[in-house]
mmCIF file of C-alpha atoms in Angstrom:
data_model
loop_
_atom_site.group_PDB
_atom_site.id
_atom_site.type_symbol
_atom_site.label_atom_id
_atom_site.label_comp_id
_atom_site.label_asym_id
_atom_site.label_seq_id
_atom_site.Cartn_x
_atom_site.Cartn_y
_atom_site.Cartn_z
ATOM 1 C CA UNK A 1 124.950 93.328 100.032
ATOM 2 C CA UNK A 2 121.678 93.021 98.283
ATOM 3 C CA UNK A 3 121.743 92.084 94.432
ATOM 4 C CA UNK A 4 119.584 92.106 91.792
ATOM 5 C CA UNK A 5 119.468 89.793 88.606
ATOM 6 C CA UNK A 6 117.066 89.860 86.049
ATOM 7 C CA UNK A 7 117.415 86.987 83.548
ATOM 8 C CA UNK A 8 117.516 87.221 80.463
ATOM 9 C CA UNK A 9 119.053 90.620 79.392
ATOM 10 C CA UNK A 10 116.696 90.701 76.221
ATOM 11 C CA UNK A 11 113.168 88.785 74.970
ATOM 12 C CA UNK A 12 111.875 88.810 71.473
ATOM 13 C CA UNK A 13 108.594 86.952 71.190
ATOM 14 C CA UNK A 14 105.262 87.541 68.889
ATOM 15 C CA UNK A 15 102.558 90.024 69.436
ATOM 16 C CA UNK A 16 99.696 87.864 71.113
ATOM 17 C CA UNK A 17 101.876 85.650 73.016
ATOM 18 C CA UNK A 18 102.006 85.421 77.423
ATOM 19 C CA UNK A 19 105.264 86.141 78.935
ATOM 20 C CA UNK A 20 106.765 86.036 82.621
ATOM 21 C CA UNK A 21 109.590 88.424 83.190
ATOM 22 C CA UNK A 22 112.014 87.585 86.122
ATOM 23 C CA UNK A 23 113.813 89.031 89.126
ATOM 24 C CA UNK A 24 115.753 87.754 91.456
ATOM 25 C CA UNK A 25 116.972 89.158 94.720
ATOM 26 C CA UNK A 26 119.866 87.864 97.109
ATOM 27 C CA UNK A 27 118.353 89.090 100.523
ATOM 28 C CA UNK A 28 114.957 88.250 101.323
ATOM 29 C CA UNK A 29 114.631 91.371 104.644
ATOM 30 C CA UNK A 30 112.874 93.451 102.203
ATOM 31 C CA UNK A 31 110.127 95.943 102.655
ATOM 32 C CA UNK A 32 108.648 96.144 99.258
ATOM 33 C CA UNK A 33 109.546 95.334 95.215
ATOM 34 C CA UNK A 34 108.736 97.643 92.419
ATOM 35 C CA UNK A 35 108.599 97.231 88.640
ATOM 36 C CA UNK A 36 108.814 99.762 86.029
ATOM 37 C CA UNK A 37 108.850 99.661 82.240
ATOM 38 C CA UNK A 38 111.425 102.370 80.629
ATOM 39 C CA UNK A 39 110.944 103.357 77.354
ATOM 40 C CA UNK A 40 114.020 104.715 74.955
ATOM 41 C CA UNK A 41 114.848 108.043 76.458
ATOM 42 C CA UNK A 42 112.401 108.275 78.860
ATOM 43 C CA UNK A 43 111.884 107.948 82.676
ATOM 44 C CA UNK A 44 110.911 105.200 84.968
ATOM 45 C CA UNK A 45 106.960 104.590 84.797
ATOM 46 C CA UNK A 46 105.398 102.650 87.860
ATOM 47 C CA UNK A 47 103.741 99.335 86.794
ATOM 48 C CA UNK A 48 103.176 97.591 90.211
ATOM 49 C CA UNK A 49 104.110 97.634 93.508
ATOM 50 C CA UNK A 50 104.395 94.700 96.004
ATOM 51 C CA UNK A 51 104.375 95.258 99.910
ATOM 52 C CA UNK A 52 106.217 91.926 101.787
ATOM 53 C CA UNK A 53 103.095 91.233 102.963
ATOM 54 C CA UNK A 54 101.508 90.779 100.048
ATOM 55 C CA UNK A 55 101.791 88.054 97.348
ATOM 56 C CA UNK A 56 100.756 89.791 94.186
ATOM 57 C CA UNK A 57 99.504 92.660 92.535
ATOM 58 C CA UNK A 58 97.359 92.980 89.347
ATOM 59 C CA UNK A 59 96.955 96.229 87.335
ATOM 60 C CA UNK A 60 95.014 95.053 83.863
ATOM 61 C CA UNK A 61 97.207 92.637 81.824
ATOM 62 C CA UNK A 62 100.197 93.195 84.072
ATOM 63 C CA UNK A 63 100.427 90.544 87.087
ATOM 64 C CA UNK A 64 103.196 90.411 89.881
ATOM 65 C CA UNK A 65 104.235 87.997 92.057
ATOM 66 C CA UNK A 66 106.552 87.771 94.890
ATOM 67 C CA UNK A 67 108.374 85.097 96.955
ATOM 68 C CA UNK A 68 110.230 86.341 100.006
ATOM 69 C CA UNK A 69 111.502 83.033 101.378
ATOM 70 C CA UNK A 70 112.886 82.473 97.548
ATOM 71 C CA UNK A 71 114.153 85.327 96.533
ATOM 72 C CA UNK A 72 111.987 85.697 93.436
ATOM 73 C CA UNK A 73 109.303 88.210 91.591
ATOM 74 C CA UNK A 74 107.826 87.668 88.151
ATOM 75 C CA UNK A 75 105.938 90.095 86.199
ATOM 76 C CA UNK A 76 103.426 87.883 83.790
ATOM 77 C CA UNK A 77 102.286 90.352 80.940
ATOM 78 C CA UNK A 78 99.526 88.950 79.194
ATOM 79 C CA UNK A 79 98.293 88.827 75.763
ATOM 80 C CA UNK A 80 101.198 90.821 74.931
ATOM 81 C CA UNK A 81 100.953 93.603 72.526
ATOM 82 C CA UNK A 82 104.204 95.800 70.197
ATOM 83 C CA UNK A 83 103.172 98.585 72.778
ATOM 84 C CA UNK A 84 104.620 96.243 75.638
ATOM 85 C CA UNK A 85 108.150 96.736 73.826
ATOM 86 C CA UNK A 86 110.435 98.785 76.838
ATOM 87 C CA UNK A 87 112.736 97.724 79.242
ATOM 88 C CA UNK A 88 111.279 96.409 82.087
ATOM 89 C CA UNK A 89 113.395 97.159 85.776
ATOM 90 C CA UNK A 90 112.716 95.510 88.977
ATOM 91 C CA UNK A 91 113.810 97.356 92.399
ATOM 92 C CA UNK A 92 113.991 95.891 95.646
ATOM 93 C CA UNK A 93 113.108 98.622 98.267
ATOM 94 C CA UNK A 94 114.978 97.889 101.945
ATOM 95 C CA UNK A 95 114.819 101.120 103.340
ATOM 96 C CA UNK A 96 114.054 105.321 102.662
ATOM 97 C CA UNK A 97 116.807 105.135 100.503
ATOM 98 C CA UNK A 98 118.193 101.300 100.436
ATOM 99 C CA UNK A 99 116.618 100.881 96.654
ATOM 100 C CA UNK A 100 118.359 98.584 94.721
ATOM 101 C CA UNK A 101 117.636 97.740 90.691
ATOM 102 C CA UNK A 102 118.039 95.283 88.560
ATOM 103 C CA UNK A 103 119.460 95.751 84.924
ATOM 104 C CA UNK A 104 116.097 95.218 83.163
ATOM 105 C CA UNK A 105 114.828 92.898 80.852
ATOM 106 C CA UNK A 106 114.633 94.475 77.158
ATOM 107 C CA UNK A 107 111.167 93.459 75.493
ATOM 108 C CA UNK A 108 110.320 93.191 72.043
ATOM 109 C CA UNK A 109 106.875 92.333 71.159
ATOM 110 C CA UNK A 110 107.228 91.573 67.502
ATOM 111 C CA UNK A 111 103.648 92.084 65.286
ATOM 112 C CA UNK B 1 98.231 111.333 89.021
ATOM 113 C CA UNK B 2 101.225 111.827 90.513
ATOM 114 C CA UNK B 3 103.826 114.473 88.642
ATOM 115 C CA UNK B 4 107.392 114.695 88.805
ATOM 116 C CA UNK B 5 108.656 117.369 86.072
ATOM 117 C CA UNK B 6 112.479 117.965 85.205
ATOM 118 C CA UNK B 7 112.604 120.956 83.605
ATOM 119 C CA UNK B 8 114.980 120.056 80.837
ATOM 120 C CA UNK B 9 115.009 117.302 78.842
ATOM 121 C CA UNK B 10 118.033 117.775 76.658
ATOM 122 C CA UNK B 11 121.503 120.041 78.087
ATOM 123 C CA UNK B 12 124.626 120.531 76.351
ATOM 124 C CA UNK B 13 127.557 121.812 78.460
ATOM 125 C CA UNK B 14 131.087 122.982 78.155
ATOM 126 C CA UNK B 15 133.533 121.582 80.621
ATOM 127 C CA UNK B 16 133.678 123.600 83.980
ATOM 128 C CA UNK B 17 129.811 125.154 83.517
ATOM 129 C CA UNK B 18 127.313 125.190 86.541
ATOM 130 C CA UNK B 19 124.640 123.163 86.069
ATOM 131 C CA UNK B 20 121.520 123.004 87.271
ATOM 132 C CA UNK B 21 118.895 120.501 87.233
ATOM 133 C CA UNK B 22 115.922 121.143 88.933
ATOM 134 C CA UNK B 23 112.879 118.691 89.944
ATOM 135 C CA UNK B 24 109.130 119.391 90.768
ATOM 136 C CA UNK B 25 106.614 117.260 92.096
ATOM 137 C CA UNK B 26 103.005 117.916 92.887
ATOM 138 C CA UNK B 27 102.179 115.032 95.469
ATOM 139 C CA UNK B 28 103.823 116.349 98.774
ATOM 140 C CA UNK B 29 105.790 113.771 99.187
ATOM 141 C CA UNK B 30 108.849 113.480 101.501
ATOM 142 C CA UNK B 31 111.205 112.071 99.772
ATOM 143 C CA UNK B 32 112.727 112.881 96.789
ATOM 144 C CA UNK B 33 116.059 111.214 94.732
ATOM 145 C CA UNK B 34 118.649 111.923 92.601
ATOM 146 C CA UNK B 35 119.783 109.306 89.793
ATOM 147 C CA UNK B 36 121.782 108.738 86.872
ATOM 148 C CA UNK B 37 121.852 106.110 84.734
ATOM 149 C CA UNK B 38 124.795 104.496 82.406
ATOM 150 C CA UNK B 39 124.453 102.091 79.861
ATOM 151 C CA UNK B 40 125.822 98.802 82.020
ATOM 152 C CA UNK B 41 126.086 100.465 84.923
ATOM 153 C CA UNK B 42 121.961 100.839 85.725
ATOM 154 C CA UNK B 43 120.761 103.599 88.267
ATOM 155 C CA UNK B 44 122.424 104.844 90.877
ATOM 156 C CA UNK B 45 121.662 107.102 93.770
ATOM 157 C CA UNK B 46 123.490 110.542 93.934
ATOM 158 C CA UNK B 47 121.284 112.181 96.667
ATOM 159 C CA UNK B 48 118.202 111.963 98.580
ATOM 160 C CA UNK B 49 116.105 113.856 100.651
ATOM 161 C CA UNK B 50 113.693 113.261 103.090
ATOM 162 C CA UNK B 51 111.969 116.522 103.974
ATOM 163 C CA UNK B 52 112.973 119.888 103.419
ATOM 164 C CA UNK B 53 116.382 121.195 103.693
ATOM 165 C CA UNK B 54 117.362 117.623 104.683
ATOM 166 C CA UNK B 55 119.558 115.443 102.516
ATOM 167 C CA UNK B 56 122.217 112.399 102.381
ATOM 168 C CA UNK B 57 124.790 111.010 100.235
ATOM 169 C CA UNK B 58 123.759 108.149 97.804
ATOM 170 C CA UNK B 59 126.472 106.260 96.353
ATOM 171 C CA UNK B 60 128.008 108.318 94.172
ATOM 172 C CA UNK B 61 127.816 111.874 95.298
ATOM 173 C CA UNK B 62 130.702 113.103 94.239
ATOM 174 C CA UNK B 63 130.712 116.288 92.184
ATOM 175 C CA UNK B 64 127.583 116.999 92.553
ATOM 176 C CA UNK B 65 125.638 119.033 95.747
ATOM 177 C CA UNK B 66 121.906 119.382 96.066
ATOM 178 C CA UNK B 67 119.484 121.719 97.335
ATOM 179 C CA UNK B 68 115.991 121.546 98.777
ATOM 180 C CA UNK B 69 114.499 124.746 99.779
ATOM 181 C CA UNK B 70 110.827 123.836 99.264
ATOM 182 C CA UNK B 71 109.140 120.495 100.215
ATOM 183 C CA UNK B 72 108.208 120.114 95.955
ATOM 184 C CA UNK B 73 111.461 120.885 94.350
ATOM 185 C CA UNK B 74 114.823 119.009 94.661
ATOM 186 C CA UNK B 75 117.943 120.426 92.910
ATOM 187 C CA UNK B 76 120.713 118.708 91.667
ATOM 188 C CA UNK B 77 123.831 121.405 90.862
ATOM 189 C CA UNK B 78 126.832 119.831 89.029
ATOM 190 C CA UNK B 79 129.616 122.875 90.223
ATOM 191 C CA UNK B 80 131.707 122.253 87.223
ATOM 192 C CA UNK B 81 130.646 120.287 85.155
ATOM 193 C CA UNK B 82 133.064 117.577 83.860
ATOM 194 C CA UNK B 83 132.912 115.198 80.953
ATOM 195 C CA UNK B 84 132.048 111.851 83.050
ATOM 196 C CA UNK B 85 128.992 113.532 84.209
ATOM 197 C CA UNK B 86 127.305 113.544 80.819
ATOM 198 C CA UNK B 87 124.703 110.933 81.496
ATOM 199 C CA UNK B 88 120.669 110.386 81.950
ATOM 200 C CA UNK B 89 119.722 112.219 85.324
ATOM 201 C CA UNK B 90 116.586 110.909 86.658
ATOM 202 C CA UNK B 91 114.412 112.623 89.130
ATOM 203 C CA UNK B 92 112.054 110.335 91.584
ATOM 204 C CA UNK B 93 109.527 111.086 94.325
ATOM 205 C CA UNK B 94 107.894 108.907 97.066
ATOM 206 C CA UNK B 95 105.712 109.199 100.564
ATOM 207 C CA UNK B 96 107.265 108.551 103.447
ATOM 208 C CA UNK B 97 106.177 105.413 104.576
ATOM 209 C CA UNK B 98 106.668 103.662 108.267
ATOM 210 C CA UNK B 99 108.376 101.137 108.553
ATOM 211 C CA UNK B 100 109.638 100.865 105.008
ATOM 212 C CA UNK B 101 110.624 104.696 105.098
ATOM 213 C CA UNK B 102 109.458 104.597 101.232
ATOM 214 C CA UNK B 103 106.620 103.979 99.029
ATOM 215 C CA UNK B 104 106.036 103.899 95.386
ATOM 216 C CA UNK B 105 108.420 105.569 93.233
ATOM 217 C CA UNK B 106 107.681 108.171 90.853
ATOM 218 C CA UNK B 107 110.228 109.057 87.962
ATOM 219 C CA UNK B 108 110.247 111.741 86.028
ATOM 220 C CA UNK B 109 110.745 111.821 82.467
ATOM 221 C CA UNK B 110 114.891 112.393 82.889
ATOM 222 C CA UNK B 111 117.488 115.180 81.577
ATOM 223 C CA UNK B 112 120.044 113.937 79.151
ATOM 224 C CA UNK B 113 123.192 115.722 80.165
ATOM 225 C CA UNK B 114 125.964 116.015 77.599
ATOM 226 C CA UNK B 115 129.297 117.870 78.943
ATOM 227 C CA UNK B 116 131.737 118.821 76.192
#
Protein backbone atom coordinates (compact mmCIF):
# COMPACT_ATOMS: atom_id res chain seq x y z
CA UNK A 1 0.00 0.00 0.00
CA UNK A 2 1.39 3.27 -1.11
CA UNK A 3 2.23 5.95 1.68
CA UNK A 4 2.93 9.28 1.85
CA UNK A 5 5.13 11.27 4.45
CA UNK A 6 5.86 14.70 4.38
CA UNK A 7 8.43 15.76 7.01
CA UNK A 8 8.16 18.09 9.03
CA UNK A 9 4.44 18.70 9.93
CA UNK A 10 5.15 22.57 10.29
CA UNK A 11 8.14 25.27 9.09
CA UNK A 12 8.54 28.73 10.44
CA UNK A 13 11.40 30.55 8.77
CA UNK A 14 11.96 34.47 7.73
CA UNK A 15 10.55 36.25 4.80
CA UNK A 16 13.56 36.26 2.23
CA UNK A 17 14.92 33.00 3.13
CA UNK A 18 15.11 29.52 0.41
CA UNK A 19 13.33 26.53 1.57
CA UNK A 20 12.94 22.79 0.27
CA UNK A 21 9.74 21.14 1.29
CA UNK A 22 9.72 17.25 1.33
CA UNK A 23 7.77 14.18 0.28
CA UNK A 24 8.32 10.94 0.48
CA UNK A 25 6.60 8.02 -1.14
CA UNK A 26 6.85 4.15 -0.30
CA UNK A 27 6.23 2.75 -3.92
CA UNK A 28 8.18 4.05 -6.64
CA UNK A 29 5.37 2.40 -9.85
CA UNK A 30 4.00 5.78 -10.06
CA UNK A 31 2.59 7.67 -12.96
CA UNK A 32 2.89 11.20 -11.86
CA UNK A 33 3.32 13.54 -8.37
CA UNK A 34 1.41 16.66 -7.74
CA UNK A 35 1.82 19.53 -5.27
CA UNK A 36 -0.64 21.93 -4.08
CA UNK A 37 -0.58 24.76 -1.56
CA UNK A 38 -4.01 24.99 0.62
CA UNK A 39 -4.80 27.99 2.14
CA UNK A 40 -7.13 28.22 5.54
CA UNK A 41 -10.53 27.29 4.29
CA UNK A 42 -9.91 27.02 0.92
CA UNK A 43 -9.40 24.37 -1.85
CA UNK A 44 -6.48 22.63 -3.31
CA UNK A 45 -4.56 25.05 -5.86
CA UNK A 46 -2.19 23.26 -8.46
CA UNK A 47 1.49 24.37 -8.08
CA UNK A 48 3.34 21.74 -10.25
CA UNK A 49 3.00 18.67 -11.74
CA UNK A 50 5.67 15.96 -12.39
CA UNK A 51 5.18 13.13 -15.10
CA UNK A 52 7.69 9.85 -14.13
CA UNK A 53 9.41 10.72 -16.94
CA UNK A 54 10.36 13.81 -16.06
CA UNK A 55 12.81 15.10 -13.39
CA UNK A 56 11.52 18.51 -12.52
CA UNK A 57 9.23 21.15 -13.09
CA UNK A 58 9.65 24.96 -12.63
CA UNK A 59 6.72 27.44 -12.46
CA UNK A 60 8.46 31.01 -11.28
CA UNK A 61 9.98 30.69 -7.76
CA UNK A 62 8.45 27.27 -7.23
CA UNK A 63 10.88 24.27 -8.34
CA UNK A 64 10.08 20.42 -8.15
CA UNK A 65 12.01 17.60 -8.19
CA UNK A 66 11.45 13.98 -8.32
CA UNK A 67 13.36 10.71 -7.67
CA UNK A 68 11.57 7.53 -8.65
CA UNK A 69 14.26 4.99 -7.77
CA UNK A 70 14.29 6.93 -4.15
CA UNK A 71 11.17 7.54 -3.33
CA UNK A 72 11.55 11.30 -2.96
CA UNK A 73 10.08 14.89 -4.33
CA UNK A 74 11.08 18.30 -3.00
CA UNK A 75 9.43 21.46 -3.71
CA UNK A 76 12.35 24.35 -3.36
CA UNK A 77 10.40 27.75 -2.96
CA UNK A 78 12.64 30.47 -3.43
CA UNK A 79 13.16 33.80 -2.04
CA UNK A 80 10.29 33.08 0.05
CA UNK A 81 7.75 35.67 0.71
CA UNK A 82 4.56 35.92 3.97
CA UNK A 83 2.31 35.19 0.83
CA UNK A 84 4.03 31.63 0.61
CA UNK A 85 2.36 30.94 4.18
CA UNK A 86 -0.33 27.70 3.31
CA UNK A 87 -0.10 24.23 3.67
CA UNK A 88 1.65 22.68 1.12
CA UNK A 89 0.25 18.74 0.03
CA UNK A 90 2.05 16.37 -2.10
CA UNK A 91 -0.04 13.50 -4.03
CA UNK A 92 1.29 10.61 -5.63
CA UNK A 93 -0.96 9.75 -8.68
CA UNK A 94 -0.89 5.65 -9.55
CA UNK A 95 -3.87 5.39 -11.41
CA UNK A 96 -7.56 7.29 -12.62
CA UNK A 97 -8.33 7.20 -9.20
CA UNK A 98 -5.20 5.57 -7.16
CA UNK A 99 -4.29 9.32 -5.72
CA UNK A 100 -2.73 9.22 -2.62
CA UNK A 101 -1.71 12.54 -0.29
CA UNK A 102 0.45 13.38 2.02
CA UNK A 103 -0.49 15.37 5.28
CA UNK A 104 1.14 18.65 4.17
CA UNK A 105 3.74 20.68 5.37
CA UNK A 106 2.30 23.95 7.22
CA UNK A 107 4.43 27.12 6.10
CA UNK A 108 4.95 30.20 7.81
CA UNK A 109 6.92 32.80 6.16
CA UNK A 110 7.50 35.19 8.99
CA UNK A 111 8.22 39.18 7.74
CA UNK B 1 -7.91 28.66 -16.59
CA UNK B 2 -9.39 25.80 -15.56
CA UNK B 3 -12.77 26.20 -13.18
CA UNK B 4 -14.19 23.93 -10.80
CA UNK B 5 -17.15 25.82 -8.82
CA UNK B 6 -19.01 24.26 -5.69
CA UNK B 7 -21.88 26.05 -5.34
CA UNK B 8 -21.85 26.50 -1.61
CA UNK B 9 -19.28 27.40 0.43
CA UNK B 10 -20.77 27.30 3.88
CA UNK B 11 -24.07 24.58 4.84
CA UNK B 12 -25.60 24.09 8.06
CA UNK B 13 -27.79 20.97 8.45
CA UNK B 14 -30.09 19.29 10.86
CA UNK B 15 -29.59 15.61 11.36
CA UNK B 16 -31.52 13.41 8.75
CA UNK B 17 -31.67 16.47 5.89
CA UNK B 18 -30.84 15.72 2.13
CA UNK B 19 -28.03 17.27 1.06
CA UNK B 20 -26.81 18.24 -1.90
CA UNK B 21 -23.57 19.34 -3.09
CA UNK B 22 -23.15 20.01 -6.49
CA UNK B 23 -19.81 20.57 -8.67
CA UNK B 24 -19.19 22.40 -12.07
CA UNK B 25 -16.32 22.47 -14.17
CA UNK B 26 -15.71 24.23 -17.43
CA UNK B 27 -12.70 22.14 -18.94
CA UNK B 28 -14.48 18.91 -20.26
CA UNK B 29 -12.72 16.83 -18.46
CA UNK B 30 -13.47 13.14 -17.70
CA UNK B 31 -12.96 12.70 -14.53
CA UNK B 32 -14.25 14.21 -11.72
CA UNK B 33 -13.83 13.36 -7.57
CA UNK B 34 -15.39 13.55 -4.52
CA UNK B 35 -13.33 14.42 -1.20
CA UNK B 36 -13.49 15.28 2.27
CA UNK B 37 -11.05 16.29 4.40
CA UNK B 38 -10.55 15.91 8.44
CA UNK B 39 -8.18 17.53 10.48
CA UNK B 40 -5.54 14.33 10.91
CA UNK B 41 -7.18 12.33 8.77
CA UNK B 42 -6.13 14.33 5.21
CA UNK B 43 -8.30 13.73 1.98
CA UNK B 44 -10.02 11.00 1.14
CA UNK B 45 -11.87 9.76 -1.87
CA UNK B 46 -15.73 9.27 -1.57
CA UNK B 47 -16.50 8.90 -5.35
CA UNK B 48 -15.24 9.29 -8.74
CA UNK B 49 -16.30 9.41 -12.08
CA UNK B 50 -14.90 8.91 -15.23
CA UNK B 51 -17.38 10.01 -17.88
CA UNK B 52 -20.89 10.54 -17.69
CA UNK B 53 -23.28 8.53 -15.78
CA UNK B 54 -20.24 6.40 -14.79
CA UNK B 55 -18.95 6.22 -11.24
CA UNK B 56 -16.99 4.03 -8.46
CA UNK B 57 -16.57 3.79 -4.87
CA UNK B 58 -13.55 5.64 -3.27
CA UNK B 59 -12.70 4.67 0.10
CA UNK B 60 -15.17 5.83 2.07
CA UNK B 61 -18.44 5.87 0.28
CA UNK B 62 -20.58 5.17 2.70
CA UNK B 63 -23.59 7.41 3.21
CA UNK B 64 -23.20 9.21 0.56
CA UNK B 65 -24.43 8.42 -3.44
CA UNK B 66 -23.49 10.54 -6.40
CA UNK B 67 -24.86 11.57 -9.56
CA UNK B 68 -23.50 12.58 -12.95
CA UNK B 69 -26.00 13.43 -15.50
CA UNK B 70 -23.90 15.87 -17.54
CA UNK B 71 -20.18 15.46 -18.49
CA UNK B 72 -19.52 19.18 -16.29
CA UNK B 73 -21.36 18.57 -13.12
CA UNK B 74 -20.74 15.87 -10.44
CA UNK B 75 -23.14 15.59 -7.45
CA UNK B 76 -22.48 14.46 -4.21
CA UNK B 77 -26.08 13.75 -2.17
CA UNK B 78 -25.62 12.96 1.57
CA UNK B 79 -29.43 11.01 1.99
CA UNK B 80 -29.57 11.87 5.59
CA UNK B 81 -27.37 13.66 6.69
CA UNK B 82 -25.65 12.57 9.97
CA UNK B 83 -23.38 14.36 12.37
CA UNK B 84 -19.92 12.57 11.27
CA UNK B 85 -20.46 13.93 7.90
CA UNK B 86 -19.92 17.54 8.89
CA UNK B 87 -16.57 18.05 7.28
CA UNK B 88 -14.69 20.06 4.25
CA UNK B 89 -16.07 18.48 0.90
CA UNK B 90 -13.77 19.10 -1.86
CA UNK B 91 -14.62 18.93 -5.47
CA UNK B 92 -11.66 18.02 -8.14
CA UNK B 93 -11.49 17.65 -11.93
CA UNK B 94 -8.87 16.10 -14.30
CA UNK B 95 -8.39 14.84 -18.21
CA UNK B 96 -8.29 11.56 -18.81
CA UNK B 97 -4.96 10.69 -19.50
CA UNK B 98 -3.46 7.20 -21.09
CA UNK B 99 -1.67 5.39 -19.40
CA UNK B 100 -1.86 7.25 -16.13
CA UNK B 101 -5.80 7.41 -16.48
CA UNK B 102 -5.33 11.04 -14.77
CA UNK B 103 -3.79 14.32 -15.20
CA UNK B 104 -3.54 17.42 -13.23
CA UNK B 105 -5.93 17.96 -10.56
CA UNK B 106 -8.14 20.79 -10.22
CA UNK B 107 -9.86 21.61 -6.76
CA UNK B 108 -12.40 23.65 -6.19
CA UNK B 109 -12.66 26.07 -3.54
CA UNK B 110 -14.60 23.33 -1.00
CA UNK B 111 -18.12 23.34 0.97
CA UNK B 112 -17.83 23.34 4.70
CA UNK B 113 -20.57 21.03 5.82
CA UNK B 114 -21.80 21.34 9.39
CA UNK B 115 -24.67 18.68 10.40
CA UNK B 116 -26.41 19.48 13.69
Amino acid sequence: KQEVTQIPAALSVPEGENLVLNCSFTDSAIYNLQWFRQDPGKGLTSLLLIQSSQREQTSGRLNASLDKSSGRSTLYIAASQPGDSATYLCAVIQGAQKLVFGQGTRLTINP
Amino acid sequence: DVKVTQSSRYLVKRTGEKVFLECVQDMDHENMFWYRQDPGLGLRLIYFSYDVKMKEKGDIPEGYSVSREKKERFSLILESASTNQTSMYLCASSARMRGAGTGELFFGEGSRLTVL
